[in-house]
Coordinates of C-alpha atoms in Angstrom, one line a residue:
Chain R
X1 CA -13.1 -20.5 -16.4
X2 CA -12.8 -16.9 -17.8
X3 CA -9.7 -14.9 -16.2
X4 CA -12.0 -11.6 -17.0
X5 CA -12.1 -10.1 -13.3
X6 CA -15.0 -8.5 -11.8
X7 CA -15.2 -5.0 -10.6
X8 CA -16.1 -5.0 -6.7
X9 CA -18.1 -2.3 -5.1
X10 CA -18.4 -1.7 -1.7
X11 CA -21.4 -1.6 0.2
X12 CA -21.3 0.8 3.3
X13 CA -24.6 0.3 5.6
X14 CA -28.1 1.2 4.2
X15 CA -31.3 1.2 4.0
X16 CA -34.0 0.0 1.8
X17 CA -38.1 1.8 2.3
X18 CA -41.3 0.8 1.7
X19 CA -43.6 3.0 1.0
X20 CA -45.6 2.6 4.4
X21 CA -42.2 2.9 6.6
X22 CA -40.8 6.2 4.2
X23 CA -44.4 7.7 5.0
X24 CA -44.0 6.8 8.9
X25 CA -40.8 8.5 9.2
X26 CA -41.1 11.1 6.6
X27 CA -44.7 12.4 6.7
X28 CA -47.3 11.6 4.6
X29 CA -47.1 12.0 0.6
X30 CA -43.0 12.0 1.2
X31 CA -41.2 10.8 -1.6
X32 CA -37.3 10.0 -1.9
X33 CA -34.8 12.5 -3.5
X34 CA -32.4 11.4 -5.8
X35 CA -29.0 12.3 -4.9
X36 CA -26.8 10.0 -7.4
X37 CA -27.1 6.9 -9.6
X38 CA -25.8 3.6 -8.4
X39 CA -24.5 1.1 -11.1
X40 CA -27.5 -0.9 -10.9
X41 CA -30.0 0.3 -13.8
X42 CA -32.5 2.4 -11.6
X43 CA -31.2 2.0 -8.5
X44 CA -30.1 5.5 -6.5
X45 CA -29.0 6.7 -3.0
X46 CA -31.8 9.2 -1.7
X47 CA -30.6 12.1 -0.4
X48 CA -32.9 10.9 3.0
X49 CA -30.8 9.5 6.3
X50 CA -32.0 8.0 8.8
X51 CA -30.9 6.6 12.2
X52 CA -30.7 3.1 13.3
X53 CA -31.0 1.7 17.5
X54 CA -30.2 -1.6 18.9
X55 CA -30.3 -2.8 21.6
X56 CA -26.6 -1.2 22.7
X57 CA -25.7 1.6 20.2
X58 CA -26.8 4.1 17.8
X59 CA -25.5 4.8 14.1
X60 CA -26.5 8.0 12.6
X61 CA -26.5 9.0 8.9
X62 CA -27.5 5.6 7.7
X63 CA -28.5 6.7 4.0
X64 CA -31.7 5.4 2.0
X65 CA -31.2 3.6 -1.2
X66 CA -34.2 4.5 -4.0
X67 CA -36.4 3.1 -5.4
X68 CA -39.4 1.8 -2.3
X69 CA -39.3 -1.5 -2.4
X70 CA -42.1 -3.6 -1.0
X71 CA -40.3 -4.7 2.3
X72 CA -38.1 -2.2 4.4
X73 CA -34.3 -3.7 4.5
X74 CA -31.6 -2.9 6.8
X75 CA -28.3 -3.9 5.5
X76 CA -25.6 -3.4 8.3
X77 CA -22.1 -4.9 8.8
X78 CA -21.1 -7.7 11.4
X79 CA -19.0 -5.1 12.8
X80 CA -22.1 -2.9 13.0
X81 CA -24.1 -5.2 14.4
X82 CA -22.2 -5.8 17.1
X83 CA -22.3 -1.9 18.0
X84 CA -25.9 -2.0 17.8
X85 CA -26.3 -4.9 19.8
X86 CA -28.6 -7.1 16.8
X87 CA -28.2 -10.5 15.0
X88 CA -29.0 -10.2 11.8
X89 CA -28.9 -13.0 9.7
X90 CA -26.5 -13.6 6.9
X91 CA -28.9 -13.3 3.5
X92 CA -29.7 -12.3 0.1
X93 CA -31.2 -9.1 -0.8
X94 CA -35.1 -9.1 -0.5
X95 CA -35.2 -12.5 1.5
X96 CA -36.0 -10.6 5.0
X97 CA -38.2 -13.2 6.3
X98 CA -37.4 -13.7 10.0
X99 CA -34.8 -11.4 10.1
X100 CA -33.4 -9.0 12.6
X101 CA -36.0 -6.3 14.5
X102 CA -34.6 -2.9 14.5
X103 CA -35.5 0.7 15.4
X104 CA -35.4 3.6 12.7
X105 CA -35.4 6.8 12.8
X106 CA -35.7 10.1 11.6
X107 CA -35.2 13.2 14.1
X108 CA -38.6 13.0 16.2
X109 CA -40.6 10.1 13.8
X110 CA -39.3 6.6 14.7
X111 CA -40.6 3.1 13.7
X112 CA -39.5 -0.4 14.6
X113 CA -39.6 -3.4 12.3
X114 CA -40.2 -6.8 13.5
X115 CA -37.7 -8.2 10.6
X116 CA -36.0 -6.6 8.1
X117 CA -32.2 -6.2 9.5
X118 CA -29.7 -8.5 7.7
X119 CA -26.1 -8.8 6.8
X120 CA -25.9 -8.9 3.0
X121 CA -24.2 -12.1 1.4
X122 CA -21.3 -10.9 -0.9
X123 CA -23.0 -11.2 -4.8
X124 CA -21.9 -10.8 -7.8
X125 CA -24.7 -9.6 -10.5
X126 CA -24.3 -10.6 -13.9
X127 CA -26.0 -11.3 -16.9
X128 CA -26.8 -14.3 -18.8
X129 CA -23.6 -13.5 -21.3
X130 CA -21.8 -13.1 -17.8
X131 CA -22.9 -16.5 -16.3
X132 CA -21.9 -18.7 -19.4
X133 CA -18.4 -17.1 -20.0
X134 CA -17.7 -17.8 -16.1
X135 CA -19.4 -21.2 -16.6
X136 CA -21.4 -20.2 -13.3
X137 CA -25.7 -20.6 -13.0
X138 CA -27.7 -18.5 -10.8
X139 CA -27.4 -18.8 -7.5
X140 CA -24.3 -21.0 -7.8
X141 CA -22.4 -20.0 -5.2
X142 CA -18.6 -19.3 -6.0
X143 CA -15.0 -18.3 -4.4
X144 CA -13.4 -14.7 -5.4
X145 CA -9.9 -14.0 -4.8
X146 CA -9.1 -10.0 -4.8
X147 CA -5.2 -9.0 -4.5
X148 CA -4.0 -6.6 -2.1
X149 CA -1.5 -5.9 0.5
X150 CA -3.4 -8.2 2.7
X151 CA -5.7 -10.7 0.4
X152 CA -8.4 -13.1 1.1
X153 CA -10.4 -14.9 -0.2
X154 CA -14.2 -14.9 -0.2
X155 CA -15.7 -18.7 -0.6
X156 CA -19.2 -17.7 -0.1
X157 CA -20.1 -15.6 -2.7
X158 CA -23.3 -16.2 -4.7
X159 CA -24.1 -15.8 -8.2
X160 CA -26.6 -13.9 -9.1
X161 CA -28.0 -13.5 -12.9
X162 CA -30.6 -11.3 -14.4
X163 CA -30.9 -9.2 -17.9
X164 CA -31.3 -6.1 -15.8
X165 CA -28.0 -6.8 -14.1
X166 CA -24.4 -4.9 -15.0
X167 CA -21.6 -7.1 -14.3
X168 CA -20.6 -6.2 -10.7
X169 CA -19.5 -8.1 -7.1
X170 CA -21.0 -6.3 -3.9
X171 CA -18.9 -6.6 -0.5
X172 CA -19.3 -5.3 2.4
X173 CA -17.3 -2.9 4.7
X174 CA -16.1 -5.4 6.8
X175 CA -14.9 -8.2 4.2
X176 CA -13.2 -4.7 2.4
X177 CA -11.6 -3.9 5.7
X178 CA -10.1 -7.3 6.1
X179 CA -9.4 -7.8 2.8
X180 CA -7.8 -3.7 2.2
X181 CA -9.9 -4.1 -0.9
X182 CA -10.6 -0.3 -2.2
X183 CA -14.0 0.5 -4.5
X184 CA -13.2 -0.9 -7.8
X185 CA -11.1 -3.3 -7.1
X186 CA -10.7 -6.4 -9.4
X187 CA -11.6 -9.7 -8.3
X188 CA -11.3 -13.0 -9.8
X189 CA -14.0 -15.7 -9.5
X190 CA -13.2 -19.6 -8.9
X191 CA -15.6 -22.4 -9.1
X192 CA -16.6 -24.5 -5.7
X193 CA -15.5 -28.3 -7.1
X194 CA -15.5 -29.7 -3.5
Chain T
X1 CA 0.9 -30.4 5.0
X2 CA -0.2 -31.8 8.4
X3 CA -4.0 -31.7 8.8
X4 CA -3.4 -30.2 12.4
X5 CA -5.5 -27.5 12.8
X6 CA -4.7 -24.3 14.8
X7 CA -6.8 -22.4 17.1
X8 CA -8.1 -18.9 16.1
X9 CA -7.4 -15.6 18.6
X10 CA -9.2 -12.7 17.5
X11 CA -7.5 -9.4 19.2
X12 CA -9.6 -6.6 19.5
X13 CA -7.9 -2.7 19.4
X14 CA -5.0 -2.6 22.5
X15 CA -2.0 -0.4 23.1
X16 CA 1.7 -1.9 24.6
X17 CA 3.5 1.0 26.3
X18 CA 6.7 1.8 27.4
X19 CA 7.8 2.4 30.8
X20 CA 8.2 6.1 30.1
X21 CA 4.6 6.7 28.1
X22 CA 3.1 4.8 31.3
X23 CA 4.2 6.9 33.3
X24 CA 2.9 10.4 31.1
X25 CA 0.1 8.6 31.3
X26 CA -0.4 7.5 34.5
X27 CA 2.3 9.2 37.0
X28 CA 5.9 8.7 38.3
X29 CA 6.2 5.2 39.3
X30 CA 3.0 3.8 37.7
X31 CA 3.0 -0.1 37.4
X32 CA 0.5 -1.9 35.4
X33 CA -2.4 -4.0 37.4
X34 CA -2.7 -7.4 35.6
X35 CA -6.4 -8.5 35.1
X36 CA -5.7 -11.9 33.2
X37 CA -3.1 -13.4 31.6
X38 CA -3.4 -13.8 28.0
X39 CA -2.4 -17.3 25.9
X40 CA 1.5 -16.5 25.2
X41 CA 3.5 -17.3 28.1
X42 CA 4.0 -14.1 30.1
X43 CA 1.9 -11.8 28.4
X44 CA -1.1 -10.3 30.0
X45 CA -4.1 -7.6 29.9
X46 CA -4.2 -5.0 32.2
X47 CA -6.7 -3.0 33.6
X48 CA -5.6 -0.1 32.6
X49 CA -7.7 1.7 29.5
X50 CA -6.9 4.5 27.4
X51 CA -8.4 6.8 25.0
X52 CA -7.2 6.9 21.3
X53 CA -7.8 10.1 19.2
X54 CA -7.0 10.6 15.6
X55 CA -8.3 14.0 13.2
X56 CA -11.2 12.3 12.6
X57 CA -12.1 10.6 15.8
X58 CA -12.2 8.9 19.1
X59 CA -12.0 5.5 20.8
X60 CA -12.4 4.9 24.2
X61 CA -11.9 2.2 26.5
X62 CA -8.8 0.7 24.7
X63 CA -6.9 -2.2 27.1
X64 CA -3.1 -2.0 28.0
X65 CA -1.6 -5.4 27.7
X66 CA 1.2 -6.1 29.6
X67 CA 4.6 -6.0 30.5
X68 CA 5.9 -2.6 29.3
X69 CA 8.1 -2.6 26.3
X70 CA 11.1 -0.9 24.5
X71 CA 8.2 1.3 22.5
X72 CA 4.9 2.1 22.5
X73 CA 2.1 0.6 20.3
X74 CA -1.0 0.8 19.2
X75 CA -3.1 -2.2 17.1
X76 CA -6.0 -1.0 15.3
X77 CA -8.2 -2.7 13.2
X78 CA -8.8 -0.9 8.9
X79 CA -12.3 0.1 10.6
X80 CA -11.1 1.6 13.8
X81 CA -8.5 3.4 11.8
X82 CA -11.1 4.8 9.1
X83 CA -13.1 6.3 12.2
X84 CA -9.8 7.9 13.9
X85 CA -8.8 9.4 10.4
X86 CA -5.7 7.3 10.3
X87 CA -3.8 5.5 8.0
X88 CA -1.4 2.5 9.9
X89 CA 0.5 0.5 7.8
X90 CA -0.1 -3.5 7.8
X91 CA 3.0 -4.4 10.1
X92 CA 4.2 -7.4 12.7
X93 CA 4.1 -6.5 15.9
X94 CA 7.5 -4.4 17.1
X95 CA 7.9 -3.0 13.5
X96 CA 6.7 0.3 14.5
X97 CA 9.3 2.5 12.7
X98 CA 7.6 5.1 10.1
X99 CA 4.1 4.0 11.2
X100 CA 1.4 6.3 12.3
X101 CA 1.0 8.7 14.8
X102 CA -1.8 9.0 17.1
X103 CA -2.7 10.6 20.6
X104 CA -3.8 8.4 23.6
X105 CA -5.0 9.8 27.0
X106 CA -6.0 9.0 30.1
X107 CA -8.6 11.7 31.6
X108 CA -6.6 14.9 31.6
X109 CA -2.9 13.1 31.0
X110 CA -2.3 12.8 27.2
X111 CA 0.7 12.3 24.8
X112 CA 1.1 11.9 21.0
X113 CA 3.2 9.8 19.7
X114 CA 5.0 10.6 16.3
X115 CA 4.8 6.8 15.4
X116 CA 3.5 3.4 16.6
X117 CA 0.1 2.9 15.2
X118 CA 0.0 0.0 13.0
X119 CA -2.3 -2.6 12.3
X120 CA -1.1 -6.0 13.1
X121 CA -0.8 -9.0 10.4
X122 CA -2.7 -11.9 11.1
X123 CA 0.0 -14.2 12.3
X124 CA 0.9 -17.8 13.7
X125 CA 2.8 -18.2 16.2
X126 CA 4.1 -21.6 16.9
X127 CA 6.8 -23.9 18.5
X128 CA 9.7 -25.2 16.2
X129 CA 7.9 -28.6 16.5
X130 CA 5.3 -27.0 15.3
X131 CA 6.7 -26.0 12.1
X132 CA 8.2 -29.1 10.8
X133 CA 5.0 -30.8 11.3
X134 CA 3.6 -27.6 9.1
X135 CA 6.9 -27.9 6.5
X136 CA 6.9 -24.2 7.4
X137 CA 9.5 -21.6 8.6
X138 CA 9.8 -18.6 10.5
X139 CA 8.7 -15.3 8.3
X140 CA 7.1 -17.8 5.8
X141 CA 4.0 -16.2 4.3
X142 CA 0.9 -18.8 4.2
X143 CA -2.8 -18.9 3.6
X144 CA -5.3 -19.9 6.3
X145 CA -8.5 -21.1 5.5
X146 CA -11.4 -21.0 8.4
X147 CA -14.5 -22.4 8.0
X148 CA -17.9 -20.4 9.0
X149 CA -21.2 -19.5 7.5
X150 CA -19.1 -16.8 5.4
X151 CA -15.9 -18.8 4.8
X152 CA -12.6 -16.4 3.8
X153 CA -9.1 -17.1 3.5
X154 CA -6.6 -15.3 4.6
X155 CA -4.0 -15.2 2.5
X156 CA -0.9 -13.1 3.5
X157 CA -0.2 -14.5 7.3
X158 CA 2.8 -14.7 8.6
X159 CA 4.6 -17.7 10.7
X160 CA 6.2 -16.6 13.8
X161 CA 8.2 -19.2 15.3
X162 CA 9.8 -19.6 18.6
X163 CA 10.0 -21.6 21.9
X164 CA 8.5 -19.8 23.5
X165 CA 5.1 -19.6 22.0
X166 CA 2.1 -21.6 22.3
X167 CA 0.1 -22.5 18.9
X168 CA -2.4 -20.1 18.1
X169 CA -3.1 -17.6 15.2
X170 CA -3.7 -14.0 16.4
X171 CA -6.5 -12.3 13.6
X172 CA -8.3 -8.4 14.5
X173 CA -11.6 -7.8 14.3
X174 CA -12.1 -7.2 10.9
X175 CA -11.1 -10.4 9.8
X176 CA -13.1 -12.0 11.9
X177 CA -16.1 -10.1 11.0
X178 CA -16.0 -10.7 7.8
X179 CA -15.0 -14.7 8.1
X180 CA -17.9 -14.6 10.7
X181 CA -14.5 -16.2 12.6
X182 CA -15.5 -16.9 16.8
X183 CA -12.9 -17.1 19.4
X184 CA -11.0 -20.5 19.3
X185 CA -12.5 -20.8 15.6
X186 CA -10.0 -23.5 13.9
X187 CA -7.8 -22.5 10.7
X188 CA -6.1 -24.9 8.4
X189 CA -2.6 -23.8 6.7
X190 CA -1.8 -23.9 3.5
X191 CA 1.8 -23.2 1.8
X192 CA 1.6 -20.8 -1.1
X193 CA 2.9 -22.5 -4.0
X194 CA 2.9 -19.6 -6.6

């Protein structure tokens, strides 16, 4: 395989609107305000935060990640999860189906979602030049070593290809906290042979 | 390598104190109440709690585990530590010297101690029986794979040897989090080769 590393970026908790729920909790005719680019082409954090409950615990600030999408997401940690008291599945983006209910809200507007709460899978977005010089498919699902003071390795990691894609590995804040992996950090990417 | 597998311990947050921060804390002649005793011989939790306060923040409800020692410590996971605002360095447990400070109360008694905040490397402890059947030593650095939904590996633990431990691998919170790793989860060791 290619010994070219990946960058890894680190997701902290979010959330992801539709256009009904961004209207429930932020009037009608609201819109989302940009506040900064993410590396994805068109994806931005909104300037909007919200609040999320579970059955236990509260976490405030939560930001909202532009643009709608068609399905509202919730993408929290384990760690979080446990605070909040929910069991979200382990998924991909977008596949919310039977997912984790959660409460969201926004000062005195609040809405609950029947699914939508899930614990991202670690992914690495590439594109089709990406996939053959790692010899990986879409997907595939792959190991990724990243050196630090204290490393591990991730062994579920899935591949995922698209045109629209900039070469990238997104982890969350737990699997950074175990692994003392900063933003930008380098990983490499091993094939599953067993 | 055997193929003997080792039972999993995930330790949340705790503080070990000395005799003379027990008693700032808790009066003249305070004595720690044992509540259960934990799975290396003599060791125990008490029911004693304290709060931990760094710039940035607060924890509450942290366990004492007992008997006293020569100095006071305090484990913290990378997450607990972002939310106090400190920065502990990855030690073993007793290698306090140079590490972080921190402030722990109880109600209206507090102290701050200049050093002794660290956060613990995962580590085996095992019998010297144990390590021949590994083909490992004391100190030796090894990886430990766990198995889960969202399989890591651990890669930078360290094997503690003596007779008088019981087998068992001691992780914090964050590892387990991000391994999706559940109490009495089973690790298999690997020697690092490079």
């Amino acid at each position: 395989m290619s010994t070219k590393t990946i960058p890894v970026a680190i997701s902290a908790r979010h959330i992801h609107v539709s256009e009904e729920d961004l209207q429930a909790l932020f009037g009608p005719n609201a819109s989302l305000t940009k506040d900064f680019d993410l590396s994805q082409p068109g994806q931005y954090a909104a300037k909007e935060r919200v609040s999320i409950e579970g059955p236990k615990g509260v976490i405030h600030n939560v930001r909202i990640l532009g643009p709608v999408r068609p399905a509202t997401q919730v993408e929290v940690s384990k760690t979080d999860a446990l605070k909040l008291g929910i069991n979200p599945p382990l998924r991909q983006s977008g596949d919310v189906k039977n997912s984790a209910s959660i409460k969201i809200s926004n000062g005195e507007q609040a809405i609950t979602i029947k699914q939508g709460a899930i614990i991202a899978q670690a992914h690495i977005h590439m594109t089709e030049q990406d996939a053959k010089e790692f010899n990986v498919e879409n997907n595939e699902i792959v190991s990724v070593e990243v050196e630090s003071e204290r490393p591990i390795t991730m062994r579920g990691v899935v591949v995922r290809v698209s045109k629209d894609f900039s070469l990238e590995m997104h982890i969350d804040t737990d699997e950074a906290n175990a692994g003392f992996i900063k933003q930008q950090a380098k990983g490499t990417i091993f094939k599953i042979t067993k």
